[in-house]
mmCIF file of C-alpha atoms and ligand atoms in Angstrom:
data_model
loop_
_atom_site.group_PDB
_atom_site.id
_atom_site.type_symbol
_atom_site.label_atom_id
_atom_site.label_comp_id
_atom_site.label_asym_id
_atom_site.label_seq_id
_atom_site.Cartn_x
_atom_site.Cartn_y
_atom_site.Cartn_z
ATOM 1 C CA MET A 1 85.241 125.462 86.492
ATOM 2 C CA LYS A 2 82.243 125.831 88.841
ATOM 3 C CA SER A 3 79.995 126.229 85.800
ATOM 4 C CA GLU A 4 80.748 122.582 84.875
ATOM 5 C CA PHE A 5 79.182 121.394 88.137
ATOM 6 C CA PRO A 6 75.387 121.773 88.037
ATOM 7 C CA LEU A 7 74.910 122.143 91.794
ATOM 8 C CA LEU A 8 77.622 124.765 92.137
ATOM 9 C CA ALA A 9 76.317 126.613 89.087
ATOM 10 C CA ALA A 10 72.817 126.641 90.585
ATOM 11 C CA GLN A 11 73.999 127.860 94.006
ATOM 12 C CA PRO A 12 76.528 130.642 93.387
ATOM 13 C CA GLY A 13 76.459 131.714 97.061
ATOM 14 C CA LEU A 14 77.635 128.301 98.258
ATOM 15 C CA HIS A 15 81.240 127.756 99.345
ATOM 16 C CA TYR A 16 81.442 123.975 99.159
ATOM 17 C CA LEU A 17 84.402 122.829 101.256
ATOM 18 C CA ASP A 18 83.415 119.223 101.943
ATOM 19 C CA SER A 19 84.655 117.448 98.830
ATOM 20 C CA ALA A 20 86.578 114.906 100.916
ATOM 21 C CA ALA A 21 83.175 113.606 102.052
ATOM 22 C CA THR A 22 81.518 113.853 98.633
ATOM 23 C CA ALA A 23 82.681 115.839 95.634
ATOM 24 C CA GLN A 24 80.103 117.566 93.457
ATOM 25 C CA ILE A 25 79.070 115.698 90.332
ATOM 26 C CA HIS A 26 80.437 116.831 86.967
ATOM 27 C CA ARG A 27 77.907 117.741 84.291
ATOM 28 C CA GLY A 28 79.386 115.131 81.930
ATOM 29 C CA ALA A 29 78.783 112.353 84.454
ATOM 30 C CA LEU A 30 75.206 113.452 85.018
ATOM 31 C CA ASP A 31 74.580 113.663 81.253
ATOM 32 C CA ALA A 32 76.051 110.190 80.750
ATOM 33 C CA VAL A 33 73.711 108.727 83.403
ATOM 34 C CA LEU A 34 70.717 110.392 81.757
ATOM 35 C CA ARG A 35 71.798 109.196 78.302
ATOM 36 C CA HIS A 36 72.206 105.665 79.593
ATOM 37 C CA GLU A 37 68.937 105.608 81.520
ATOM 38 C CA THR A 38 66.985 106.941 78.563
ATOM 39 C CA GLY A 39 68.870 105.147 75.778
ATOM 40 C CA SER A 40 70.453 101.901 76.937
ATOM 41 C CA ARG A 41 68.867 100.959 80.263
ATOM 42 C CA ALA A 42 68.560 97.181 80.612
ATOM 43 C CA ASN A 43 70.151 94.579 82.831
ATOM 44 C CA VAL A 44 73.622 93.387 81.914
ATOM 45 C CA MET A 45 74.915 89.927 81.086
ATOM 46 C CA ARG A 46 71.807 87.917 80.473
ATOM 47 C CA GLY A 47 70.025 89.659 77.604
ATOM 48 C CA THR A 48 70.370 88.916 73.915
ATOM 49 C CA TYR A 49 68.230 91.767 72.550
ATOM 50 C CA ALA A 50 69.848 94.917 71.188
ATOM 51 C CA LEU A 51 69.074 97.088 74.200
ATOM 52 C CA ALA A 52 70.594 94.570 76.619
ATOM 53 C CA GLU A 53 73.664 94.389 74.425
ATOM 54 C CA ALA A 54 73.921 98.175 74.510
ATOM 55 C CA ALA A 55 73.744 98.041 78.328
ATOM 56 C CA ASP A 56 76.446 95.385 78.379
ATOM 57 C CA GLN A 57 78.611 97.471 76.148
ATOM 58 C CA ALA A 58 78.132 100.598 78.264
ATOM 59 C CA TYR A 59 78.986 98.679 81.443
ATOM 60 C CA GLU A 60 82.069 96.962 80.022
ATOM 61 C CA SER A 61 83.268 100.185 78.469
ATOM 62 C CA ALA A 62 82.970 101.775 81.935
ATOM 63 C CA ARG A 63 85.294 99.034 83.169
ATOM 64 C CA THR A 64 87.783 99.982 80.470
ATOM 65 C CA SER A 65 87.663 103.669 81.524
ATOM 66 C CA ALA A 66 88.262 102.738 85.173
ATOM 67 C CA ALA A 67 91.188 100.579 84.081
ATOM 68 C CA ARG A 68 92.712 103.423 82.034
ATOM 69 C CA PHE A 69 92.344 105.772 85.004
ATOM 70 C CA LEU A 70 94.498 103.398 87.074
ATOM 71 C CA ASN A 71 96.770 102.239 84.218
ATOM 72 C CA ALA A 72 95.394 98.731 84.718
ATOM 73 C CA ALA A 73 93.631 96.104 82.599
ATOM 74 C CA ALA A 74 89.832 95.964 82.353
ATOM 75 C CA ASP A 75 89.641 92.419 83.746
ATOM 76 C CA GLU A 76 91.354 93.634 86.922
ATOM 77 C CA ILE A 77 88.511 96.070 87.703
ATOM 78 C CA VAL A 78 85.708 94.996 90.034
ATOM 79 C CA PHE A 79 82.785 97.389 90.381
ATOM 80 C CA THR A 80 81.497 97.657 93.935
ATOM 81 C CA SER A 81 79.132 100.016 95.708
ATOM 82 C CA GLY A 82 82.064 102.101 96.965
ATOM 83 C CA ALA A 83 85.453 102.084 98.645
ATOM 84 C CA THR A 84 84.031 100.561 101.831
ATOM 85 C CA ALA A 85 82.565 97.635 99.901
ATOM 86 C CA ALA A 86 85.839 97.201 97.991
ATOM 87 C CA LEU A 87 87.864 97.092 101.220
ATOM 88 C CA ASN A 88 85.450 94.619 102.818
ATOM 89 C CA LEU A 89 85.700 92.486 99.694
ATOM 90 C CA VAL A 90 89.474 92.238 100.123
ATOM 91 C CA ALA A 91 89.133 91.566 103.854
ATOM 92 C CA HIS A 92 86.805 88.665 103.057
ATOM 93 C CA ALA A 93 88.244 87.249 99.831
ATOM 94 C CA PHE A 94 91.957 87.712 100.569
ATOM 95 C CA GLY A 95 91.269 87.334 104.294
ATOM 96 C CA ALA A 96 89.728 83.889 103.697
ATOM 97 C CA GLY A 97 93.205 82.578 102.955
ATOM 98 C CA LEU A 98 94.666 83.880 106.224
ATOM 99 C CA GLN A 99 94.778 82.074 109.531
ATOM 100 C CA ALA A 100 95.947 82.479 113.115
ATOM 101 C CA GLY A 101 99.612 83.459 113.018
ATOM 102 C CA ASP A 102 99.245 85.528 109.854
ATOM 103 C CA ARG A 103 99.514 89.296 110.240
ATOM 104 C CA VAL A 104 98.041 92.373 108.561
ATOM 105 C CA LEU A 105 99.528 95.831 109.000
ATOM 106 C CA VAL A 106 97.344 98.933 109.003
ATOM 107 C CA SER A 107 98.034 102.422 110.361
ATOM 108 C CA GLN A 108 96.655 104.858 112.886
ATOM 109 C CA ALA A 109 95.720 107.120 109.986
ATOM 110 C CA GLU A 110 93.080 104.849 108.495
ATOM 111 C CA HIS A 111 89.489 105.760 107.829
ATOM 112 C CA HIS A 112 87.273 103.285 109.705
ATOM 113 C CA SER A 113 86.573 101.652 106.323
ATOM 114 C CA ASN A 114 90.152 100.406 106.197
ATOM 115 C CA PHE A 115 90.370 99.617 109.898
ATOM 116 C CA VAL A 116 87.159 97.944 111.027
ATOM 117 C CA PRO A 117 87.166 95.233 108.275
ATOM 118 C CA TRP A 118 90.606 94.150 109.574
ATOM 119 C CA LEU A 119 89.416 94.180 113.194
ATOM 120 C CA MET A 120 86.541 91.991 112.022
ATOM 121 C CA LEU A 121 88.946 89.666 110.216
ATOM 122 C CA ARG A 122 90.961 89.413 113.427
ATOM 123 C CA GLU A 123 87.786 88.390 115.265
ATOM 124 C CA ARG A 124 86.837 85.892 112.524
ATOM 125 C CA GLN A 125 90.153 84.292 111.879
ATOM 126 C CA GLY A 126 92.481 85.138 114.725
ATOM 127 C CA ILE A 127 95.031 86.996 112.636
ATOM 128 C CA ALA A 128 97.292 89.549 114.329
ATOM 129 C CA LEU A 129 96.955 93.227 113.481
ATOM 130 C CA ASP A 130 100.010 95.495 113.570
ATOM 131 C CA ILE A 131 99.428 99.224 113.677
ATOM 132 C CA LEU A 132 101.843 101.699 112.156
ATOM 133 C CA PRO A 133 101.889 104.890 114.265
ATOM 134 C CA LEU A 134 101.743 108.492 113.118
ATOM 135 C CA ARG A 135 104.402 111.147 113.525
ATOM 136 C CA PRO A 136 103.297 114.395 115.204
ATOM 137 C CA ASP A 137 103.153 116.038 111.750
ATOM 138 C CA GLY A 138 100.461 113.544 110.721
ATOM 139 C CA GLN A 139 102.700 111.553 108.344
ATOM 140 C CA LEU A 140 102.937 107.791 108.786
ATOM 141 C CA ASP A 141 106.031 106.911 110.775
ATOM 142 C CA LEU A 142 107.644 104.776 108.087
ATOM 143 C CA ASP A 143 110.819 104.429 110.149
ATOM 144 C CA ARG A 144 108.836 102.020 112.311
ATOM 145 C CA LEU A 145 108.003 99.753 109.354
ATOM 146 C CA PRO A 146 110.964 97.351 109.679
ATOM 147 C CA GLU A 147 110.105 96.461 113.286
ATOM 148 C CA LEU A 148 106.365 96.129 112.547
ATOM 149 C CA LEU A 149 106.723 93.954 109.450
ATOM 150 C CA HIS A 150 107.232 90.232 110.036
ATOM 151 C CA ASP A 151 107.758 87.160 107.904
ATOM 152 C CA GLN A 152 104.101 86.375 108.717
ATOM 153 C CA THR A 153 102.813 89.756 107.427
ATOM 154 C CA ARG A 154 100.571 88.904 104.504
ATOM 155 C CA LEU A 155 99.145 92.323 103.759
ATOM 156 C CA VAL A 156 100.008 95.971 104.318
ATOM 157 C CA ALA A 157 96.736 97.934 104.056
ATOM 158 C CA LEU A 158 97.250 101.696 104.206
ATOM 159 C CA THR A 159 95.543 104.867 103.219
ATOM 160 C CA HIS A 160 96.944 106.561 100.101
ATOM 161 C CA CYS A 161 95.932 109.929 101.507
ATOM 162 C CA SER A 162 94.457 110.744 104.921
ATOM 163 C CA ASN A 163 90.901 112.060 104.963
ATOM 164 C CA VAL A 164 91.767 114.177 108.012
ATOM 165 C CA THR A 165 95.315 115.511 107.645
ATOM 166 C CA GLY A 166 95.621 115.200 103.867
ATOM 167 C CA ALA A 167 99.011 113.495 104.412
ATOM 168 C CA VAL A 168 100.015 111.535 101.324
ATOM 169 C CA THR A 169 101.664 108.173 101.905
ATOM 170 C CA ASP A 170 105.155 107.531 100.522
ATOM 171 C CA VAL A 171 104.032 104.503 98.534
ATOM 172 C CA ALA A 172 107.468 103.576 97.166
ATOM 173 C CA ALA A 173 108.882 103.249 100.698
ATOM 174 C CA VAL A 174 105.895 101.161 101.817
ATOM 175 C CA VAL A 175 106.077 98.823 98.813
ATOM 176 C CA ASP A 176 109.820 98.407 99.234
ATOM 177 C CA ALA A 177 109.466 97.447 102.913
ATOM 178 C CA ALA A 178 106.455 95.186 102.314
ATOM 179 C CA ARG A 179 108.216 93.280 99.519
ATOM 180 C CA ARG A 180 111.129 92.478 101.834
ATOM 181 C CA VAL A 181 108.785 90.276 103.878
ATOM 182 C CA GLY A 182 106.731 89.110 100.892
ATOM 183 C CA ALA A 183 103.571 91.006 101.930
ATOM 184 C CA LYS A 184 100.972 92.306 99.485
ATOM 185 C CA VAL A 185 100.126 96.006 99.510
ATOM 186 C CA LEU A 186 96.641 97.509 99.493
ATOM 187 C CA LEU A 187 96.033 101.239 99.199
ATOM 188 C CA ASP A 188 92.802 102.943 100.164
ATOM 189 C CA GLY A 189 92.651 105.512 97.364
ATOM 190 C CA ALA A 190 89.351 107.116 98.420
ATOM 191 C CA GLN A 191 90.965 110.522 98.977
ATOM 192 C CA ALA A 192 93.622 110.339 96.284
ATOM 193 C CA VAL A 193 91.504 109.850 93.157
ATOM 194 C CA GLN A 194 89.891 113.281 93.420
ATOM 195 C CA HIS A 195 93.298 114.805 92.777
ATOM 196 C CA GLY A 196 94.098 113.005 89.554
ATOM 197 C CA PRO A 197 94.453 109.645 87.791
ATOM 198 C CA GLN A 198 96.615 107.062 89.538
ATOM 199 C CA ASP A 199 99.126 104.537 88.211
ATOM 200 C CA VAL A 200 98.924 101.222 90.055
ATOM 201 C CA ARG A 201 101.732 99.747 87.946
ATOM 202 C CA VAL A 202 104.190 102.518 88.758
ATOM 203 C CA MET A 203 103.181 102.330 92.431
ATOM 204 C CA GLY A 204 103.826 98.577 92.310
ATOM 205 C CA ILE A 205 100.926 97.749 94.629
ATOM 206 C CA ASP A 206 98.454 94.824 94.650
ATOM 207 C CA PHE A 207 95.041 96.280 95.565
ATOM 208 C CA TYR A 208 93.526 99.754 95.134
ATOM 209 C CA ALA A 209 90.071 100.880 96.273
ATOM 210 C CA PHE A 210 88.085 104.048 95.614
ATOM 211 C CA SER A 211 84.567 105.513 95.461
ATOM 212 C CA GLY A 212 82.894 107.279 92.540
ATOM 213 C CA HIS A 213 81.196 109.968 94.595
ATOM 214 C CA LYS A 214 84.573 111.344 95.623
ATOM 215 C CA CYS A 215 85.726 111.833 92.034
ATOM 216 C CA PHE A 216 82.862 113.863 90.543
ATOM 217 C CA ALA A 217 80.724 110.810 89.689
ATOM 218 C CA PRO A 218 77.410 109.515 91.062
ATOM 219 C CA GLY A 219 77.194 107.764 94.419
ATOM 220 C CA GLY A 220 76.634 104.036 94.799
ATOM 221 C CA VAL A 221 79.595 102.879 92.736
ATOM 222 C CA GLY A 222 83.224 102.204 93.521
ATOM 223 C CA VAL A 223 86.183 100.272 92.225
ATOM 224 C CA LEU A 224 88.414 97.552 93.513
ATOM 225 C CA TRP A 225 91.492 97.021 91.406
ATOM 226 C CA ALA A 226 93.583 93.922 92.046
ATOM 227 C CA ARG A 227 96.456 92.387 90.118
ATOM 228 C CA ARG A 228 95.094 89.838 87.661
ATOM 229 C CA GLU A 229 97.074 86.940 89.107
ATOM 230 C CA LEU A 230 95.735 87.703 92.589
ATOM 231 C CA LEU A 231 92.141 88.181 91.494
ATOM 232 C CA ARG A 232 92.237 84.927 89.514
ATOM 233 C CA ASP A 233 92.612 82.827 92.666
ATOM 234 C CA LEU A 234 90.528 84.748 95.214
ATOM 235 C CA PRO A 235 87.257 83.179 96.372
ATOM 236 C CA PRO A 236 84.020 85.156 95.946
ATOM 237 C CA PHE A 237 82.655 87.240 98.815
ATOM 238 C CA HIS A 238 78.976 87.628 97.895
ATOM 239 C CA GLY A 239 76.929 84.852 96.310
ATOM 240 C CA GLY A 240 74.184 85.382 93.754
ATOM 241 C CA GLY A 241 73.498 85.838 90.072
ATOM 242 C CA GLY A 242 76.347 86.504 87.706
ATOM 243 C CA MET A 243 79.239 85.258 89.856
ATOM 244 C CA VAL A 244 78.807 81.558 89.105
ATOM 245 C CA GLY A 245 79.383 79.038 86.349
ATOM 246 C CA GLU A 246 77.332 75.909 87.149
ATOM 247 C CA VAL A 247 74.909 75.824 90.104
ATOM 248 C CA GLY A 248 73.160 72.817 91.589
ATOM 249 C CA PRO A 249 72.199 71.347 94.935
ATOM 250 C CA GLY A 250 75.705 69.953 95.276
ATOM 251 C CA GLY A 251 77.402 73.313 94.928
ATOM 252 C CA PHE A 252 78.527 75.864 92.387
ATOM 253 C CA SER A 253 81.526 76.785 90.312
ATOM 254 C CA TRP A 254 83.016 80.261 90.214
ATOM 255 C CA ALA A 255 82.722 82.608 87.281
ATOM 256 C CA GLU A 256 85.924 84.150 86.017
ATOM 257 C CA ALA A 257 87.151 87.343 87.691
ATOM 258 C CA PRO A 258 86.069 90.128 87.771
ATOM 259 C CA ARG A 259 82.453 88.869 87.509
ATOM 260 C CA ARG A 260 83.085 86.426 90.365
ATOM 261 C CA PHE A 261 83.053 89.459 92.657
ATOM 262 C CA GLU A 262 79.994 91.197 91.214
ATOM 263 C CA ALA A 263 77.064 89.124 92.464
ATOM 264 C CA GLY A 264 73.642 90.464 91.510
ATOM 265 C CA THR A 265 72.769 93.400 89.291
ATOM 266 C CA PRO A 266 75.693 95.795 89.475
ATOM 267 C CA PRO A 267 75.381 99.605 89.676
ATOM 268 C CA ILE A 268 75.168 99.950 85.896
ATOM 269 C CA ALA A 269 74.128 103.573 85.395
ATOM 270 C CA GLN A 270 76.447 104.637 88.220
ATOM 271 C CA ALA A 271 79.365 102.867 86.536
ATOM 272 C CA VAL A 272 78.533 104.645 83.267
ATOM 273 C CA GLY A 273 78.503 107.974 85.139
ATOM 274 C CA LEU A 274 81.766 107.099 86.850
ATOM 275 C CA ALA A 275 83.371 106.351 83.491
ATOM 276 C CA ALA A 276 82.289 109.746 82.138
ATOM 277 C CA ALA A 277 83.800 111.488 85.177
ATOM 278 C CA LEU A 278 87.045 109.525 84.891
ATOM 279 C CA ASP A 279 87.266 110.149 81.122
ATOM 280 C CA TRP A 280 86.802 113.863 81.797
ATOM 281 C CA MET A 281 89.461 113.797 84.521
ATOM 282 C CA MET A 282 91.913 112.004 82.239
ATOM 283 C CA GLY A 283 91.683 114.926 79.799
ATOM 284 C CA LEU A 284 92.684 117.566 82.381
ATOM 285 C CA ASP A 285 96.052 119.221 82.919
ATOM 286 C CA TRP A 286 96.850 117.673 86.314
ATOM 287 C CA PRO A 287 100.279 119.206 86.918
ATOM 288 C CA ARG A 288 98.631 122.636 86.570
ATOM 289 C CA LEU A 289 95.572 121.657 88.631
ATOM 290 C CA ARG A 290 97.676 120.163 91.415
ATOM 291 C CA MET A 291 99.755 123.327 91.546
ATOM 292 C CA ARG A 292 96.558 125.366 91.787
ATOM 293 C CA GLU A 293 95.194 123.131 94.559
ATOM 294 C CA ALA A 294 98.499 123.421 96.436
ATOM 295 C CA GLU A 295 98.476 127.230 96.081
ATOM 296 C CA LEU A 296 94.951 127.428 97.466
ATOM 297 C CA CYS A 297 95.886 125.043 100.268
ATOM 298 C CA ALA A 298 98.935 127.187 101.120
ATOM 299 C CA ARG A 299 96.731 130.280 101.178
ATOM 300 C CA LEU A 300 94.344 128.502 103.536
ATOM 301 C CA LEU A 301 97.136 127.257 105.818
ATOM 302 C CA ASP A 302 98.655 130.758 105.964
ATOM 303 C CA GLY A 303 95.311 132.272 106.916
ATOM 304 C CA LEU A 304 94.610 129.612 109.550
ATOM 305 C CA HIS A 305 98.051 130.197 111.053
ATOM 306 C CA ASP A 306 97.023 133.792 111.830
ATOM 307 C CA ILE A 307 93.818 132.869 113.701
ATOM 308 C CA ARG A 308 94.390 132.938 117.444
ATOM 309 C CA GLY A 309 93.761 129.653 119.268
ATOM 310 C CA LEU A 310 93.512 127.599 116.069
ATOM 311 C CA ARG A 311 95.636 124.473 115.643
ATOM 312 C CA VAL A 312 95.958 122.671 112.335
ATOM 313 C CA LEU A 313 96.306 118.878 112.529
ATOM 314 C CA GLY A 314 99.294 117.659 110.583
ATOM 315 C CA SER A 315 101.836 119.441 108.454
ATOM 316 C CA MET A 316 101.631 123.191 107.778
ATOM 317 C CA ARG A 317 103.359 122.616 104.430
ATOM 318 C CA ALA A 318 101.009 122.578 101.472
ATOM 319 C CA ASP A 319 103.414 120.499 99.366
ATOM 320 C CA ARG A 320 103.195 117.478 101.684
ATOM 321 C CA ARG A 321 99.456 117.088 101.700
ATOM 322 C CA ALA A 322 96.352 116.941 99.603
ATOM 323 C CA PRO A 323 94.189 120.053 100.098
ATOM 324 C CA ILE A 324 92.388 118.598 103.123
ATOM 325 C CA VAL A 325 92.897 120.679 106.245
ATOM 326 C CA SER A 326 91.511 119.810 109.676
ATOM 327 C CA PHE A 327 91.865 122.041 112.697
ATOM 328 C CA GLU A 328 90.636 122.663 116.216
ATOM 329 C CA MET A 329 89.847 126.013 117.792
ATOM 330 C CA ALA A 330 90.459 126.265 121.532
ATOM 331 C CA GLY A 331 87.216 126.182 123.496
ATOM 332 C CA LEU A 332 84.959 125.814 120.439
ATOM 333 C CA HIS A 333 83.094 122.684 119.383
ATOM 334 C CA PRO A 334 83.396 121.791 115.676
ATOM 335 C CA HIS A 335 79.624 121.434 115.371
ATOM 336 C CA ASP A 336 79.128 125.007 116.624
ATOM 337 C CA ILE A 337 81.814 126.243 114.229
ATOM 338 C CA CYS A 338 80.156 124.432 111.315
ATOM 339 C CA GLN A 339 76.767 125.879 112.214
ATOM 340 C CA VAL A 340 78.075 129.444 112.252
ATOM 341 C CA LEU A 341 79.844 128.823 108.944
ATOM 342 C CA ASP A 342 76.745 127.249 107.414
ATOM 343 C CA ALA A 343 74.804 130.444 108.045
ATOM 344 C CA ARG A 344 77.366 132.128 105.757
ATOM 345 C CA GLY A 345 77.015 129.582 102.971
ATOM 346 C CA LEU A 346 80.107 127.595 103.962
ATOM 347 C CA ALA A 347 79.683 123.802 103.863
ATOM 348 C CA LEU A 348 82.239 122.072 106.122
ATOM 349 C CA ARG A 349 82.194 119.015 108.290
ATOM 350 C CA GLY A 350 83.031 118.701 111.982
ATOM 351 C CA GLY A 351 83.429 115.540 114.056
ATOM 352 C CA HIS A 352 85.729 112.529 114.145
ATOM 353 C CA HIS A 353 85.601 112.005 110.361
ATOM 354 C CA CYS A 354 85.414 108.206 110.761
ATOM 355 C CA ALA A 355 89.040 108.236 111.858
ATOM 356 C CA GLN A 356 88.933 107.808 115.625
ATOM 357 C CA PRO A 357 92.344 106.084 115.916
ATOM 358 C CA LEU A 358 93.942 109.020 114.075
ATOM 359 C CA LEU A 359 92.225 111.642 116.211
ATOM 360 C CA ALA A 360 93.224 109.756 119.375
ATOM 361 C CA ALA A 361 96.838 109.656 118.177
ATOM 362 C CA LEU A 362 96.796 113.412 117.624
ATOM 363 C CA GLY A 363 95.105 113.982 120.975
ATOM 364 C CA VAL A 364 91.811 115.459 119.758
ATOM 365 C CA GLU A 365 88.226 114.262 120.063
ATOM 366 C CA ALA A 366 86.786 116.151 117.146
ATOM 367 C CA CYS A 367 87.924 118.662 114.565
ATOM 368 C CA THR A 368 86.628 120.827 111.754
ATOM 369 C CA ARG A 369 87.670 119.910 108.213
ATOM 370 C CA ALA A 370 87.899 122.012 105.083
ATOM 371 C CA SER A 371 88.594 120.061 101.907
ATOM 372 C CA LEU A 372 89.285 121.709 98.561
ATOM 373 C CA ALA A 373 88.717 120.292 95.097
ATOM 374 C CA LEU A 374 89.517 121.516 91.612
ATOM 375 C CA TYR A 375 86.425 123.764 91.518
ATOM 376 C CA ASN A 376 87.306 125.758 94.628
ATOM 377 C CA ASP A 377 88.816 129.205 94.305
ATOM 378 C CA ALA A 378 90.399 132.020 96.294
ATOM 379 C CA ALA A 379 86.945 133.434 97.133
ATOM 380 C CA ASP A 380 86.029 130.162 98.900
ATOM 381 C CA VAL A 381 89.203 130.306 100.989
ATOM 382 C CA ALA A 382 88.714 133.997 101.824
ATOM 383 C CA ALA A 383 85.096 133.344 102.860
ATOM 384 C CA LEU A 384 86.228 130.509 105.120
ATOM 385 C CA LEU A 385 88.916 132.576 106.835
ATOM 386 C CA ASP A 386 86.433 135.416 107.341
ATOM 387 C CA GLY A 387 83.852 132.960 108.657
ATOM 388 C CA LEU A 388 86.291 131.458 111.143
ATOM 389 C CA ARG A 389 87.279 134.882 112.496
ATOM 390 C CA HIS A 390 83.571 135.608 112.847
ATOM 391 C CA ALA A 391 82.942 132.243 114.583
ATOM 392 C CA ALA A 392 85.747 132.938 117.047
ATOM 393 C CA LYS A 393 84.112 136.267 117.908
ATOM 394 C CA VAL A 394 80.508 135.084 118.304
ATOM 395 C CA LEU A 395 81.214 131.740 119.987
ATOM 396 C CA ARG A 396 83.843 132.823 122.529
HETATM 397 N N1 LIG B 401 88.614 105.701 102.945
HETATM 398 C C1 LIG B 401 88.790 107.021 103.075
HETATM 399 C C2 LIG B 401 90.172 107.551 103.245
HETATM 400 C C3 LIG B 401 87.682 107.867 103.027
HETATM 401 O O1 LIG B 401 87.862 109.184 103.157
HETATM 402 C C4 LIG B 401 86.394 107.319 102.836
HETATM 403 C C5 LIG B 401 85.158 108.196 102.775
HETATM 404 N N2 LIG B 401 85.067 109.180 103.737
HETATM 405 C C6 LIG B 401 86.280 105.942 102.708
HETATM 406 C C7 LIG B 401 87.401 105.150 102.761
HETATM 407 C C8 LIG B 401 84.942 105.276 102.512
HETATM 408 O O2 LIG B 401 84.360 105.664 101.334
HETATM 409 P P1 LIG B 401 82.830 105.302 101.046
HETATM 410 O O3 LIG B 401 82.055 105.849 102.201
HETATM 411 O O4 LIG B 401 82.543 106.012 99.766
HETATM 412 O O5 LIG B 401 82.734 103.832 100.923
#
């Protein structure tokens, strides 16, 4: 599998264990970008010449691939610059309809990208924010949902999968509880998409956001999916070319969704690359790959368990988490650990992982994170465990 990823193929000594931050790009995605840039590069929407039509076609076909990946319709897909932009779009466009007295529920497990936009909405519009706590095992405490959901709750905005503990949210339970009070449900899918295609219809949610660079595609592109009937009535967030009908000194009319939300020149080549990555992913045997990821994760958790003074954040069970494992080592700073590991060709991240509320809830200031993707293997895990034993020796 590593041979399909140009960077990993070029650097055989590298143990890349930071895919939760950015996954390596698949060769097919890179090839598709090159093909587009050298064969159909032009701006979209406004051209009538053949090349511009080819660009249009490539861009709209990328929308169709993103829709298939989520089991959605193409006109429900908005291309953004990433998950953060998609989440801010919802906070502005959906948030514009909220007022003092309305409530949004988020959790302690959120990445700052699905936390700060709601804090900002609270500052802008005086909404109330309810915060679902974590259980000690890192799972969302869904038992607390009934008391935290109110008749005024308009939106439940939760992570699909934590970027720190790997805990996967029980979406059915969330949707069931949210529907009882008539709230919409948004999932931040940034960490889930790397582990296979998603089905927004089966999940029964209303909004889904993710980034291309976390699913083997180029950076600079992401997706917001929203139910067609919701998207149809939402106001635009950014103003500019492409998102309007008529414009004059007196005002402007909105273009139809999804273009209403794509002001300016969109990330065309990046969307084409994203589509190639998603098409490739849709052809993979995910039940087998997920089992393989879980086996590797279990191997990692077992090995970490045996390292003295090391505490894993969240569940020790590989079947209840994506293969994202964060830990602290008594007396050692994550940055020092990462530096020692780097010298051995191990790429890991240490810090607060843009999830300060989660770290505070688990009582840590910073942690080291190893995240596995479909190209990792047993040698990567063994090298990490060796490296950590070495770090414990040289740093203590
Ligand atoms: N949500 C989660 C759970 C994430 O892990 C990340 C990326 N670390 C984001 C949102 C934001 O993604 P991006 O930086 O690509 O916009």
